[in-house]
Coordinates of C-alpha atoms and ligand atoms in Angstrom, one line a residue:
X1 CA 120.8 183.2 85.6
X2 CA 122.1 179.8 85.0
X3 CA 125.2 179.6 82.8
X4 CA 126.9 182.6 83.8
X5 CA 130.2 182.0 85.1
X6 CA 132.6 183.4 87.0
X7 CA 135.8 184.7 85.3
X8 CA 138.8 183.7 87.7
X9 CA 141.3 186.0 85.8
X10 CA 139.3 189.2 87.1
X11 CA 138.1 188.0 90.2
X12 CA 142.3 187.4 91.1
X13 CA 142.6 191.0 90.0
X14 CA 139.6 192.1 91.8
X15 CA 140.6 190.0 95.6
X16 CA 144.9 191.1 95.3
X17 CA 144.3 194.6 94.0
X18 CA 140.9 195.5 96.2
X19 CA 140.4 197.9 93.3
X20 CA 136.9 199.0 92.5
X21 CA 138.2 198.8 88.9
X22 CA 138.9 196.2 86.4
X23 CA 140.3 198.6 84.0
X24 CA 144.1 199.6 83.2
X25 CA 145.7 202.9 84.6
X26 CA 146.8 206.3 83.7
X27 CA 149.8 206.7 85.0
X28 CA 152.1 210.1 84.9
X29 CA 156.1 209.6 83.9
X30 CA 158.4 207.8 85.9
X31 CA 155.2 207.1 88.7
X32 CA 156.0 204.1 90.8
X33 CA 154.6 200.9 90.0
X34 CA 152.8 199.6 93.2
X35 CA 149.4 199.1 94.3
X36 CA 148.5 202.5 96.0
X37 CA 150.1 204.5 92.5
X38 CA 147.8 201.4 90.4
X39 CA 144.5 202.8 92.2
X40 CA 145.6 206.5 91.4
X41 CA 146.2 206.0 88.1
X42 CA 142.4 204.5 87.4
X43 CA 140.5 207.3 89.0
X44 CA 143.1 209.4 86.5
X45 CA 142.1 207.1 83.9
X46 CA 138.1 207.6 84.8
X47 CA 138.3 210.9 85.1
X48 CA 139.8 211.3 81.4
X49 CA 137.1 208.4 80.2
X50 CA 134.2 210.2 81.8
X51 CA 135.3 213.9 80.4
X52 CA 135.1 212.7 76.8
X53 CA 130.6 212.2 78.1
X54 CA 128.7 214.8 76.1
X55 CA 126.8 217.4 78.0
X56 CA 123.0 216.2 77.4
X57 CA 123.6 213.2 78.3
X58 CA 121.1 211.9 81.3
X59 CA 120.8 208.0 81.2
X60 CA 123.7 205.6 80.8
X61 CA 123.9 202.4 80.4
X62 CA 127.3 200.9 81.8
X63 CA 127.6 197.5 80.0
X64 CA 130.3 195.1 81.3
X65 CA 130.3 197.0 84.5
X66 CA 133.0 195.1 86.8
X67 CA 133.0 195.5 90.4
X68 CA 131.2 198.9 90.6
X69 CA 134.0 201.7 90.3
X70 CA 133.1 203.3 87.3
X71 CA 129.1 202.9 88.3
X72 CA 129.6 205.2 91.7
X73 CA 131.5 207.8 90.1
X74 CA 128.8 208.1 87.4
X75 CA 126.2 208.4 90.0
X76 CA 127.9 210.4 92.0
X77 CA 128.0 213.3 88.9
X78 CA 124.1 212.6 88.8
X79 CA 123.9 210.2 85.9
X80 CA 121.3 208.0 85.7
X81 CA 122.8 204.5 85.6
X82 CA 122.1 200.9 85.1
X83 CA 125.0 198.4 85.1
X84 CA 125.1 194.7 83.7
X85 CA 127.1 191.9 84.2
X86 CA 127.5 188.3 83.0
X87 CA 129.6 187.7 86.0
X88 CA 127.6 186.2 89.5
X89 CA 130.9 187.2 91.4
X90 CA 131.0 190.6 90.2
X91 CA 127.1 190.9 90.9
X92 CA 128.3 190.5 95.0
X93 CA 131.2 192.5 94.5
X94 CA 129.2 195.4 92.1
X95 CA 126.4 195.5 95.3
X96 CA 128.8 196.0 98.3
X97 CA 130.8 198.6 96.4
X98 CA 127.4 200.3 94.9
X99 CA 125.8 200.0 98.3
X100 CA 122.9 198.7 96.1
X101 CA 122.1 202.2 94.7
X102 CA 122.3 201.3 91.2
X103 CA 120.7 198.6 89.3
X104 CA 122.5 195.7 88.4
X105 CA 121.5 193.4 85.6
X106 CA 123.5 189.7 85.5
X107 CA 123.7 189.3 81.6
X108 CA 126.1 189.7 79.0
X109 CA 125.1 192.6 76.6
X110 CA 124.2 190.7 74.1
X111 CA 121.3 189.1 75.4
X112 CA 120.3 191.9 77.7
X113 CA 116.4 193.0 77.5
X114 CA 116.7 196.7 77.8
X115 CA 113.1 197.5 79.3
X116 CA 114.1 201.5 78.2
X117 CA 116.2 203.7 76.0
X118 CA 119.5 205.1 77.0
X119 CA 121.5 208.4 76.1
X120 CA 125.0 206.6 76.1
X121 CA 126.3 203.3 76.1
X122 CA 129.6 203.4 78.3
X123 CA 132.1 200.3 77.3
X124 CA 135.1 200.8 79.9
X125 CA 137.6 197.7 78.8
X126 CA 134.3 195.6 78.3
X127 CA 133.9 195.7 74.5
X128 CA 136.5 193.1 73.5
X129 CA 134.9 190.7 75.4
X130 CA 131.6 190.9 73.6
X131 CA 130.9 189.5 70.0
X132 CA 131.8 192.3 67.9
X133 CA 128.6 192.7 65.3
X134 CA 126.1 191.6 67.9
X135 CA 127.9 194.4 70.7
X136 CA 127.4 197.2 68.2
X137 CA 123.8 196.2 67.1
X138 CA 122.5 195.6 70.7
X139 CA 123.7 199.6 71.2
X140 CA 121.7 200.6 68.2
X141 CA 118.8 198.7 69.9
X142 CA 119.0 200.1 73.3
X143 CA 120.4 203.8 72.5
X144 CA 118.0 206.7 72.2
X145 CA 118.1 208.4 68.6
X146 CA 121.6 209.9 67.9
X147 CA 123.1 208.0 71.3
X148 CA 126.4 208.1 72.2
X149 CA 128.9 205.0 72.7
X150 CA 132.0 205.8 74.6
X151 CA 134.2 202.8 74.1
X152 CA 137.8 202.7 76.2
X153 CA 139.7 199.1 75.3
X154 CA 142.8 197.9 73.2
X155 CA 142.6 197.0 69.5
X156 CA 144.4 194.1 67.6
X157 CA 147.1 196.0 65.2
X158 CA 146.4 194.3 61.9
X159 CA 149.9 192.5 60.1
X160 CA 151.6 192.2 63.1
X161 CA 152.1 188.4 64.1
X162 CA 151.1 188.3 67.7
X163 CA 151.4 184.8 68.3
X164 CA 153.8 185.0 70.8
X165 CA 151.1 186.8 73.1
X166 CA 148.1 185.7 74.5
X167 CA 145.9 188.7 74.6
X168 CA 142.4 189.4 73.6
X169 CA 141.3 192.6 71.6
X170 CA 138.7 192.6 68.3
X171 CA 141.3 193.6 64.9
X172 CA 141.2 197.3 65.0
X173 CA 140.4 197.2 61.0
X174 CA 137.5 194.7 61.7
X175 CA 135.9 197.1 64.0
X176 CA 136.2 200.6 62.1
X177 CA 134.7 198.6 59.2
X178 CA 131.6 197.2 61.3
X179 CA 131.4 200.8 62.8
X180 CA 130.5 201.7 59.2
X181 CA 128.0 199.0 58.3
X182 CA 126.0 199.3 62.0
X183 CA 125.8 203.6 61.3
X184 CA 128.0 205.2 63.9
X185 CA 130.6 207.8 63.6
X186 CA 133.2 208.2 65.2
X187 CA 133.1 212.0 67.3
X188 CA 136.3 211.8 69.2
X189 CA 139.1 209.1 69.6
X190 CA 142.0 209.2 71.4
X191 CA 145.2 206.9 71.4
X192 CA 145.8 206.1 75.2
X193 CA 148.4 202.8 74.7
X194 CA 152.0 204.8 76.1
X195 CA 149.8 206.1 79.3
X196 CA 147.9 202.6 79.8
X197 CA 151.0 200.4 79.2
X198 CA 152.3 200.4 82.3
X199 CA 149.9 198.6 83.6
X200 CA 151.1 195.6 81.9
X201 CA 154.7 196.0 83.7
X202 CA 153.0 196.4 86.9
X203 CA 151.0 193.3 86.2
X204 CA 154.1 191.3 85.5
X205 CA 156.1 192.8 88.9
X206 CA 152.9 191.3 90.8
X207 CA 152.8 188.2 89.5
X208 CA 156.5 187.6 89.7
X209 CA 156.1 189.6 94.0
X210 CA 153.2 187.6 94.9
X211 CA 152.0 185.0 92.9
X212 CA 155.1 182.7 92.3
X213 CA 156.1 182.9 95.9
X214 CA 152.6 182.0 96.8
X215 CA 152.8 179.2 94.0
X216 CA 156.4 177.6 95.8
X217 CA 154.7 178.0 99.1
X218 CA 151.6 175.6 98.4
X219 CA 153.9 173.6 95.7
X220 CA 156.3 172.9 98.8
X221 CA 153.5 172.3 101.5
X222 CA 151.8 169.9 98.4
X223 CA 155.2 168.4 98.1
X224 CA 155.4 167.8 102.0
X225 CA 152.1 166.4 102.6
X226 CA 150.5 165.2 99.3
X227 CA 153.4 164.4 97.0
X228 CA 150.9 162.1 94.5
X229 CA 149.0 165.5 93.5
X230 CA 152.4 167.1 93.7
X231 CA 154.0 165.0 91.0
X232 CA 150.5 165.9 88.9
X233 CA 150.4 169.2 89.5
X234 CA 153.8 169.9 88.9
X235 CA 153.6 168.5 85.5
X236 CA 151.1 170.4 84.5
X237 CA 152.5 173.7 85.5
X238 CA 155.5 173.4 84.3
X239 CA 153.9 173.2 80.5
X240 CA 150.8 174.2 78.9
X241 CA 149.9 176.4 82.1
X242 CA 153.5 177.8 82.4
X243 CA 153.3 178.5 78.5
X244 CA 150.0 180.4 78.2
X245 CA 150.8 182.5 81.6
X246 CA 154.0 183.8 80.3
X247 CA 152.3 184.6 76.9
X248 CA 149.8 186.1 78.6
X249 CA 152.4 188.5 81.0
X250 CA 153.9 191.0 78.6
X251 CA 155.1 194.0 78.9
X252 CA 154.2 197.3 77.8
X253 CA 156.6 197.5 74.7
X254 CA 155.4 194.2 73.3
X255 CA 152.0 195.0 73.9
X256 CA 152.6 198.8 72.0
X257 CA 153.6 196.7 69.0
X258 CA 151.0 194.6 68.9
X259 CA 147.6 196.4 70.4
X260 CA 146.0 199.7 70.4
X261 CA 144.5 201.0 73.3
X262 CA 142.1 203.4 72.2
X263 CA 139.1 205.8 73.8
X264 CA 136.6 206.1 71.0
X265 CA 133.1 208.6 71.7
X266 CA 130.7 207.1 68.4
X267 CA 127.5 208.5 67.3
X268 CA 124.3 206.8 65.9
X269 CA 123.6 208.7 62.7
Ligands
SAM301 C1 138.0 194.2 82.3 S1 136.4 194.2 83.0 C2 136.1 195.9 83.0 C3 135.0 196.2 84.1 C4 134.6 197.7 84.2 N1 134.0 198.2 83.0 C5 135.8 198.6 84.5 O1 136.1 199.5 83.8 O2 136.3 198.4 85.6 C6 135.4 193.5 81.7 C7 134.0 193.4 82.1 O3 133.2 193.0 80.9 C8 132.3 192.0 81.4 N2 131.8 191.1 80.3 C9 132.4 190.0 79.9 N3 131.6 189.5 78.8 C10 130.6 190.3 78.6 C11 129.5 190.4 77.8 N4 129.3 189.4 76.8 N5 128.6 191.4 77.9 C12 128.8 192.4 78.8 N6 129.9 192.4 79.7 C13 130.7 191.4 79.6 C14 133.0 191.3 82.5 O4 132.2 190.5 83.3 C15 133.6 192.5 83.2 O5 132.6 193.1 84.0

């Protein structure tokens, strides 16, 4: 579809992890941060997301689906999925790892044409991505009388002054509010930011392993054989970009002060 784009920031994460998932981990006390314990720790987290699914349930509709992780395993347990994706990069990615067994739609939710009714609506780190009103009134539209919508993604803390961090995530008080107005209750919900939040720190241990040696590797070999786009792009690292990635690198205590990560299971009354 024209005018979907790529996002570059989870297509990194999806090429240096190799991860089937785009979603933080679980991990246990004291676990090592690396990328063998990061893989771990989402099946853990999948596992948890997936038990909070209510038995009934047949059809689900996994909406911002990634590369395909959370898809397999839902097949696998003999759901009946369809995935979508506003991403064309994912859409390759989503195939290989699916092995084209489950049906892939490239949209963003909001404009997605559902052409049937689904039991639940799964939202794994997707929601905060979506516009907030329209995300919750496209699940009344495709959900099956009392649906289910099993939401797993962090939460704005309201009065804190995050402007010192550059993270995404709709107000927490803004949503519960909507939640109301749009008719869904909320049947089970579940504080997850302590077990998610090292993520973050493993995040920020990558980028300072891998991607600034990477960066001083091209920035010398720039330096070395094109020093005019050297002197330009060394400018423009050194500010704005080197600004908004350390705002967006933090760790897990700032982020517990500022977000919420939350599961939340939600019925359509
Ligand atoms: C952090 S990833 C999570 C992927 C996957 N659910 C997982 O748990 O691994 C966010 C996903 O939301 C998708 N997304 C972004 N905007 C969207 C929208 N408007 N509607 C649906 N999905 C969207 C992204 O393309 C990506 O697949």
């Amino acid at each position: 579809m024209p005018g979907n784009k790529v996002n570059l920031l989870l297509k990194y994460y999806t090429e240096v992890t190799r991860s089937k998932h785009l979603h933080f981990g679980f991990w246990e006390p004291g676990e090592e941060l690396d990328m063998k314990n990061l893989r771990v720790a989402q099946d853990r987290y999948l596992r948890h997301l997936l038990s909070y699914i209510p038995a009934g349930v047949k059809t689900v509709l996994d909406a911002g689906c990634g590369v395909g992780g959370n898809a397999v395993e839902l097949k696998n347990r003999g759901y009946d999925v369809v995935s979508l994706s506003p991403d064309p990069y994912q859409e390759k990615v989503f195939r290989e790892n699916t092995g084209g067994k489950v049906q892939f739609c490239l949209t963003g939710f909001e404009d997605f044409r559902a052409e049937r009714r689904f039991d639940l609506v799964l939202m794994s780190e997707s929601f905060q991505y979506m516009d907030l009103t329209a995300g919750l009134k496209k699940c009344r539209e495709v959900l099956n009388g009392r649906g289910w919508v099993l939401i797993s993604d962090f939460f704005k803390v309201d009065g804190v002054d995050d402007r010192e961090v550059h993270i995404s995530g709709h107000s927490l008080s803004g949503f519960l509010k909507e939640l109301e107005a749009e008719g869904f209750k909320i049947a089970r919900q579940e504080d997850v930011t302590d077990r998610t939040g090292p993520t973050l720190n493993f995040m920020i241990s990558l980028f300072n392993d891998y991607a600034i040696p990477s960066i001083r590797m091209l920035a010398y070999a720039m330096e070395t054989y094109i020093p005019f786009v050297y002197k330009i792009s060394r400018r423009l690292f050194r500010s704005p970009i080197k600004k908004a990635l350390e705002k967006s690198l933090v760790d897990d205590k700032t982020f517990a002060k500022c977000r919420r990560y939350m599961f939340y299971l939600l019925q359509l009354q």
